[in-house]
mmCIF file of C-alpha atoms and ligand atoms in Angstrom:
data_model
loop_
_atom_site.group_PDB
_atom_site.id
_atom_site.type_symbol
_atom_site.label_atom_id
_atom_site.label_comp_id
_atom_site.label_asym_id
_atom_site.label_seq_id
_atom_site.Cartn_x
_atom_site.Cartn_y
_atom_site.Cartn_z
ATOM 1 C CA UNK O 270 16.453 15.020 -9.596
ATOM 2 C CA UNK O 271 12.906 14.034 -10.600
ATOM 3 C CA UNK O 272 10.025 15.640 -8.722
ATOM 4 C CA UNK O 273 6.614 14.035 -8.227
ATOM 5 C CA UNK O 274 3.583 14.698 -6.117
ATOM 6 C CA UNK O 275 2.370 11.735 -4.122
ATOM 7 C CA UNK O 276 -1.425 11.489 -4.218
ATOM 8 C CA UNK O 277 -1.900 10.128 -0.701
ATOM 9 C CA UNK O 278 -2.739 11.564 2.709
ATOM 10 C CA UNK O 279 -1.193 8.539 4.463
ATOM 11 C CA UNK O 280 1.963 9.794 6.182
ATOM 12 C CA UNK O 281 3.332 6.295 6.849
ATOM 13 C CA UNK O 282 3.069 5.461 3.162
ATOM 14 C CA UNK O 283 4.693 8.755 2.190
ATOM 15 C CA UNK O 284 7.634 8.013 4.483
ATOM 16 C CA UNK O 285 8.026 4.496 3.102
ATOM 17 C CA UNK O 286 7.853 5.730 -0.469
ATOM 18 C CA UNK O 287 10.466 8.423 0.170
ATOM 19 C CA UNK O 288 12.777 5.915 1.807
ATOM 20 C CA UNK O 289 12.373 3.387 -1.011
ATOM 21 C CA UNK O 290 12.840 5.849 -3.883
ATOM 22 C CA UNK O 291 15.837 7.508 -2.251
ATOM 23 C CA UNK O 292 17.600 10.721 -3.106
ATOM 24 C CA UNK O 293 17.192 10.585 -6.905
ATOM 25 C CA UNK O 294 13.576 11.597 -6.413
ATOM 26 C CA UNK O 295 11.899 14.500 -4.723
ATOM 27 C CA UNK O 296 8.479 13.458 -3.464
ATOM 28 C CA UNK O 297 6.114 16.240 -2.548
ATOM 29 C CA UNK O 298 3.202 15.376 -0.306
ATOM 30 C CA UNK O 299 -0.286 16.744 -0.894
ATOM 31 C CA UNK O 300 0.231 19.056 2.097
ATOM 32 C CA UNK O 301 3.287 20.515 0.407
ATOM 33 C CA UNK O 302 1.353 21.385 -2.753
ATOM 34 C CA UNK O 303 -1.563 22.913 -0.854
ATOM 35 C CA UNK O 304 -3.953 19.962 -1.076
ATOM 36 C CA UNK O 305 -4.078 19.016 2.599
ATOM 37 C CA UNK O 306 -7.866 18.816 2.781
ATOM 38 C CA UNK O 307 -8.340 17.289 -0.658
ATOM 39 C CA UNK O 308 -10.414 14.147 -0.259
ATOM 40 C CA UNK O 309 -10.556 11.426 -2.902
ATOM 41 C CA UNK O 310 -13.253 8.769 -2.632
ATOM 42 C CA UNK O 311 -11.843 5.324 -3.324
ATOM 43 C CA UNK O 312 -14.801 3.586 -4.903
ATOM 44 C CA UNK O 313 -13.103 1.576 -7.655
ATOM 45 C CA UNK O 314 -13.457 -2.189 -8.049
ATOM 46 C CA UNK O 315 -9.737 -2.758 -8.547
ATOM 47 C CA UNK O 316 -6.469 -1.387 -7.150
ATOM 48 C CA UNK O 317 -5.752 0.004 -10.627
ATOM 49 C CA UNK O 318 -9.028 1.953 -10.730
ATOM 50 C CA UNK O 319 -8.437 3.472 -7.306
ATOM 51 C CA UNK O 320 -4.808 4.368 -7.993
ATOM 52 C CA UNK O 321 -5.815 5.988 -11.303
ATOM 53 C CA UNK O 322 -8.615 7.941 -9.658
ATOM 54 C CA UNK O 323 -6.224 9.373 -7.045
ATOM 55 C CA UNK O 324 -3.577 10.215 -9.647
ATOM 56 C CA UNK O 325 -6.040 11.863 -12.063
ATOM 57 C CA UNK O 326 -7.747 13.897 -9.299
ATOM 58 C CA UNK O 327 -4.454 15.316 -8.080
ATOM 59 C CA UNK O 328 -2.994 15.828 -11.569
ATOM 60 C CA UNK O 329 -6.090 17.837 -12.560
ATOM 61 C CA UNK O 330 -5.484 20.143 -9.588
ATOM 62 C CA UNK O 331 -1.773 20.799 -9.924
ATOM 63 C CA UNK O 332 -0.715 19.759 -13.413
ATOM 64 C CA UNK O 333 2.631 18.275 -12.476
ATOM 65 C CA UNK O 334 3.841 14.639 -12.467
ATOM 66 C CA UNK O 335 1.907 12.529 -9.968
ATOM 67 C CA UNK O 336 2.260 9.078 -8.504
ATOM 68 C CA UNK O 337 -0.588 7.463 -6.607
ATOM 69 C CA UNK O 338 -0.535 4.167 -4.807
ATOM 70 C CA UNK O 339 -3.431 1.914 -3.985
ATOM 71 C CA UNK O 340 -2.763 -1.106 -1.907
ATOM 72 C CA UNK O 341 -4.482 -3.757 0.099
ATOM 73 C CA UNK O 342 -4.496 -7.215 1.513
ATOM 74 C CA UNK O 343 -5.908 -10.284 -0.283
ATOM 75 C CA UNK O 344 -6.495 -13.332 1.906
ATOM 76 C CA UNK O 345 -6.921 -16.672 0.130
ATOM 77 C CA UNK O 346 -9.283 -18.167 2.715
ATOM 78 C CA UNK O 347 -11.528 -15.097 2.252
ATOM 79 C CA UNK O 348 -11.459 -15.454 -1.562
ATOM 80 C CA UNK O 349 -9.235 -12.413 -1.966
ATOM 81 C CA UNK O 350 -11.013 -10.171 0.566
ATOM 82 C CA UNK O 351 -10.648 -7.563 1.910
ATOM 83 C CA UNK O 352 -8.938 -6.436 -1.363
ATOM 84 C CA UNK O 353 -10.015 -2.906 -2.293
ATOM 85 C CA UNK O 354 -11.917 -2.742 1.019
ATOM 86 C CA UNK O 355 -8.768 -3.287 3.122
ATOM 87 C CA UNK O 356 -8.709 0.210 4.643
ATOM 88 C CA UNK O 357 -12.375 0.034 5.667
ATOM 89 C CA UNK O 358 -12.689 -3.700 6.394
ATOM 90 C CA UNK O 359 -14.171 -3.048 9.835
ATOM 91 C CA UNK O 360 -16.258 -0.114 8.580
ATOM 92 C CA UNK O 361 -15.837 3.441 7.282
ATOM 93 C CA UNK O 362 -13.056 5.235 9.243
ATOM 94 C CA UNK O 363 -12.037 2.019 11.032
ATOM 95 C CA UNK O 364 -8.669 2.159 12.806
ATOM 96 C CA UNK O 365 -5.811 -0.210 11.944
ATOM 97 C CA UNK O 366 -6.487 -2.019 15.187
ATOM 98 C CA UNK O 367 -10.206 -2.487 14.434
ATOM 99 C CA UNK O 368 -9.376 -3.792 10.972
ATOM 100 C CA UNK O 369 -6.933 -6.323 12.402
ATOM 101 C CA UNK O 370 -9.504 -7.468 14.989
ATOM 102 C CA UNK O 371 -12.048 -7.996 12.212
ATOM 103 C CA UNK O 372 -9.545 -9.977 10.136
ATOM 104 C CA UNK O 373 -8.582 -12.172 13.096
ATOM 105 C CA UNK O 374 -12.223 -12.878 13.854
ATOM 106 C CA UNK O 375 -12.917 -13.857 10.208
ATOM 107 C CA UNK O 376 -9.985 -16.292 10.389
ATOM 108 C CA UNK O 377 -10.764 -17.673 13.839
ATOM 109 C CA UNK O 378 -9.765 -21.350 14.113
ATOM 110 C CA UNK O 379 -8.439 -21.426 10.526
ATOM 111 C CA UNK O 380 -5.154 -23.373 10.540
ATOM 112 C CA UNK O 381 -1.896 -21.581 9.694
ATOM 113 C CA UNK O 382 -1.419 -23.266 6.288
ATOM 114 C CA UNK O 383 -4.821 -21.971 5.134
ATOM 115 C CA UNK O 384 -4.075 -18.386 6.203
ATOM 116 C CA UNK O 385 -2.001 -17.470 3.147
ATOM 117 C CA UNK O 386 -2.320 -13.901 1.937
ATOM 118 C CA UNK O 387 -0.645 -11.263 -0.146
ATOM 119 C CA UNK O 388 -0.274 -7.532 -0.033
ATOM 120 C CA UNK O 389 -0.753 -5.891 -3.422
ATOM 121 C CA UNK O 390 0.358 -2.417 -4.422
ATOM 122 C CA UNK O 391 -0.442 -0.661 -7.678
ATOM 123 C CA UNK O 392 1.258 2.601 -8.566
ATOM 124 C CA UNK O 393 -0.402 4.830 -11.152
ATOM 125 C CA UNK O 394 1.928 7.391 -12.716
ATOM 126 C CA UNK O 395 0.869 10.404 -14.754
ATOM 127 C CA UNK O 396 3.699 12.423 -16.204
ATOM 128 C CA UNK O 397 1.961 14.935 -18.445
ATOM 129 C CA UNK O 398 -1.467 13.707 -19.568
ATOM 130 C CA UNK O 399 -4.375 11.859 -17.969
ATOM 131 C CA UNK O 400 -4.694 9.990 -21.269
ATOM 132 C CA UNK O 401 -1.381 8.278 -20.549
ATOM 133 C CA UNK O 402 -1.445 6.549 -17.166
ATOM 134 C CA UNK O 403 1.272 4.001 -16.477
ATOM 135 C CA UNK O 404 0.776 1.219 -13.914
ATOM 136 C CA UNK O 405 3.318 -0.704 -11.836
ATOM 137 C CA UNK O 406 2.376 -3.603 -9.582
ATOM 138 C CA UNK O 407 4.093 -5.342 -6.674
ATOM 139 C CA UNK O 408 3.045 -8.231 -4.434
ATOM 140 C CA UNK O 409 4.330 -9.603 -1.138
ATOM 141 C CA UNK O 410 3.239 -13.065 -0.005
ATOM 142 C CA UNK O 411 2.848 -14.272 3.559
ATOM 143 C CA UNK O 412 0.459 -15.651 6.171
ATOM 144 C CA UNK O 413 -1.927 -14.020 8.634
ATOM 145 C CA UNK O 414 -1.013 -14.920 12.217
ATOM 146 C CA UNK O 415 -3.662 -15.386 14.893
ATOM 147 C CA UNK O 416 -2.216 -12.612 17.049
ATOM 148 C CA UNK O 417 -0.180 -9.441 16.684
ATOM 149 C CA UNK O 418 3.617 -9.481 16.823
ATOM 150 C CA UNK O 419 5.897 -6.436 16.596
ATOM 151 C CA UNK O 420 5.428 -2.701 16.726
ATOM 152 C CA UNK O 421 6.923 -1.106 13.608
ATOM 153 C CA UNK O 422 5.193 -0.247 10.336
ATOM 154 C CA UNK O 423 1.464 0.377 10.032
ATOM 155 C CA UNK O 424 -1.831 -1.170 9.008
ATOM 156 C CA UNK O 425 -1.848 -4.960 9.083
ATOM 157 C CA UNK O 426 1.943 -5.298 9.571
ATOM 158 C CA UNK O 427 1.684 -6.856 13.082
ATOM 159 C CA UNK O 428 -0.248 -9.897 11.768
ATOM 160 C CA UNK O 429 1.427 -10.320 8.353
ATOM 161 C CA UNK O 430 4.029 -13.068 8.669
ATOM 162 C CA UNK O 431 6.902 -13.509 6.188
ATOM 163 C CA UNK O 432 7.952 -17.143 6.087
ATOM 164 C CA UNK O 433 11.485 -16.539 4.827
ATOM 165 C CA UNK O 434 12.291 -14.285 7.820
ATOM 166 C CA UNK O 435 10.006 -16.045 10.343
ATOM 167 C CA UNK O 436 8.837 -12.621 11.429
ATOM 168 C CA UNK O 437 5.910 -10.291 10.893
ATOM 169 C CA UNK O 438 6.444 -7.091 8.892
ATOM 170 C CA UNK O 439 6.065 -5.219 12.196
ATOM 171 C CA UNK O 440 8.930 -7.270 13.707
ATOM 172 C CA UNK O 441 11.130 -6.902 10.635
ATOM 173 C CA UNK O 442 11.286 -3.122 10.856
ATOM 174 C CA UNK O 443 11.204 -0.638 8.031
ATOM 175 C CA UNK O 444 14.711 -1.250 6.660
ATOM 176 C CA UNK O 445 13.997 -4.877 5.798
ATOM 177 C CA UNK O 446 10.312 -4.336 5.038
ATOM 178 C CA UNK O 447 11.294 -1.767 2.446
ATOM 179 C CA UNK O 448 13.363 -4.328 0.532
ATOM 180 C CA UNK O 449 10.642 -6.992 0.273
ATOM 181 C CA UNK O 450 7.292 -5.234 0.383
ATOM 182 C CA UNK O 451 4.628 -4.969 -2.285
ATOM 183 C CA UNK O 452 5.220 -1.196 -2.294
ATOM 184 C CA UNK O 453 8.962 -1.649 -2.757
ATOM 185 C CA UNK O 454 8.408 -3.954 -5.740
ATOM 186 C CA UNK O 455 5.925 -1.615 -7.425
ATOM 187 C CA UNK O 456 8.161 1.426 -6.823
ATOM 188 C CA UNK O 457 11.218 -0.438 -8.084
ATOM 189 C CA UNK O 458 9.376 -1.210 -11.333
ATOM 190 C CA UNK O 459 8.369 2.456 -11.524
ATOM 191 C CA UNK O 460 11.872 3.823 -10.910
ATOM 192 C CA UNK O 461 13.433 1.272 -13.306
ATOM 193 C CA UNK O 462 11.034 2.480 -16.001
ATOM 194 C CA UNK O 463 12.475 5.994 -15.744
ATOM 195 C CA UNK O 464 16.082 4.906 -16.263
HETATM 196 P P1 LIG T 507 -5.115 2.549 0.642
HETATM 197 O O1 LIG T 507 -4.680 3.752 1.390
HETATM 198 O O2 LIG T 507 -6.456 2.656 0.021
HETATM 199 O O3 LIG T 507 -4.091 2.050 -0.307
HETATM 200 O O4 LIG T 507 -5.384 1.460 1.772
HETATM 201 C C1 LIG T 507 -4.557 0.422 1.975
HETATM 202 C C2 LIG T 507 -4.996 -0.425 3.155
HETATM 203 O O5 LIG T 507 -4.105 -1.535 3.175
HETATM 204 C C3 LIG T 507 -4.858 0.250 4.523
HETATM 205 O O6 LIG T 507 -5.763 -0.333 5.435
HETATM 206 C C4 LIG T 507 -3.458 -0.099 4.923
HETATM 207 O O7 LIG T 507 -3.300 -0.101 6.309
HETATM 208 C C5 LIG T 507 -3.282 -1.487 4.314
HETATM 209 N N1 LIG T 507 -1.889 -1.604 3.886
HETATM 210 C C6 LIG T 507 -1.354 -1.180 2.706
HETATM 211 N N2 LIG T 507 -0.034 -1.378 2.682
HETATM 212 C C7 LIG T 507 0.274 -1.926 3.875
HETATM 213 C C8 LIG T 507 1.504 -2.317 4.450
HETATM 214 O O8 LIG T 507 2.596 -2.162 3.896
HETATM 215 N N3 LIG T 507 1.416 -2.845 5.678
HETATM 216 C C9 LIG T 507 0.253 -2.993 6.350
HETATM 217 N N4 LIG T 507 -0.917 -2.613 5.882
HETATM 218 C C10 LIG T 507 -0.918 -2.074 4.639
#
């Protein structure tokens, strides 16, 4: 069994990551390694920079293998925004619901075909040295609906529509989401690299 610390305070993400990686991996949360109040400022210009910053900060504290994920939503009509600002699109400490409201207002009256978007996830992995960071990337393409549908998942899931299933990620539920998501694809690349 391989053991890693996950450099994230987001409990939904931690659950998803544990479910995706399965029983070959033991994922310790920051709480479990005594870093519950450890705050990392995400001020990078790219998902890679932010993921690396989280991984390095946690590795420097505990000196054991760390994975960190940085993810976000890139909307074509908004020229790739909110991107690295996804979590704080509606302002510092904005709730998921406030962020969705802001996104829907930015896309008001934009026709469905022009509402294409993708979720991006970058995993940064440090095994034993901050001089050797490995990156794994996954993307999930879809469209932003003009209203919420579904209740599962988190973040922007209720408005992110997957054409092949004709459902939002929040309607699909975690079992299916975790076989198609950006996070699944990045984690799959990560776990394949360890085989
Ligand atoms: P991070 O914690 O800096 O990676 O922030 C990611 C932002 O993207 C947060 O606002 C999340 O809610 C959103 N996000 C990331 N992954 C997903 C997902 O799988 N579904 C919905 N929203 C997501």
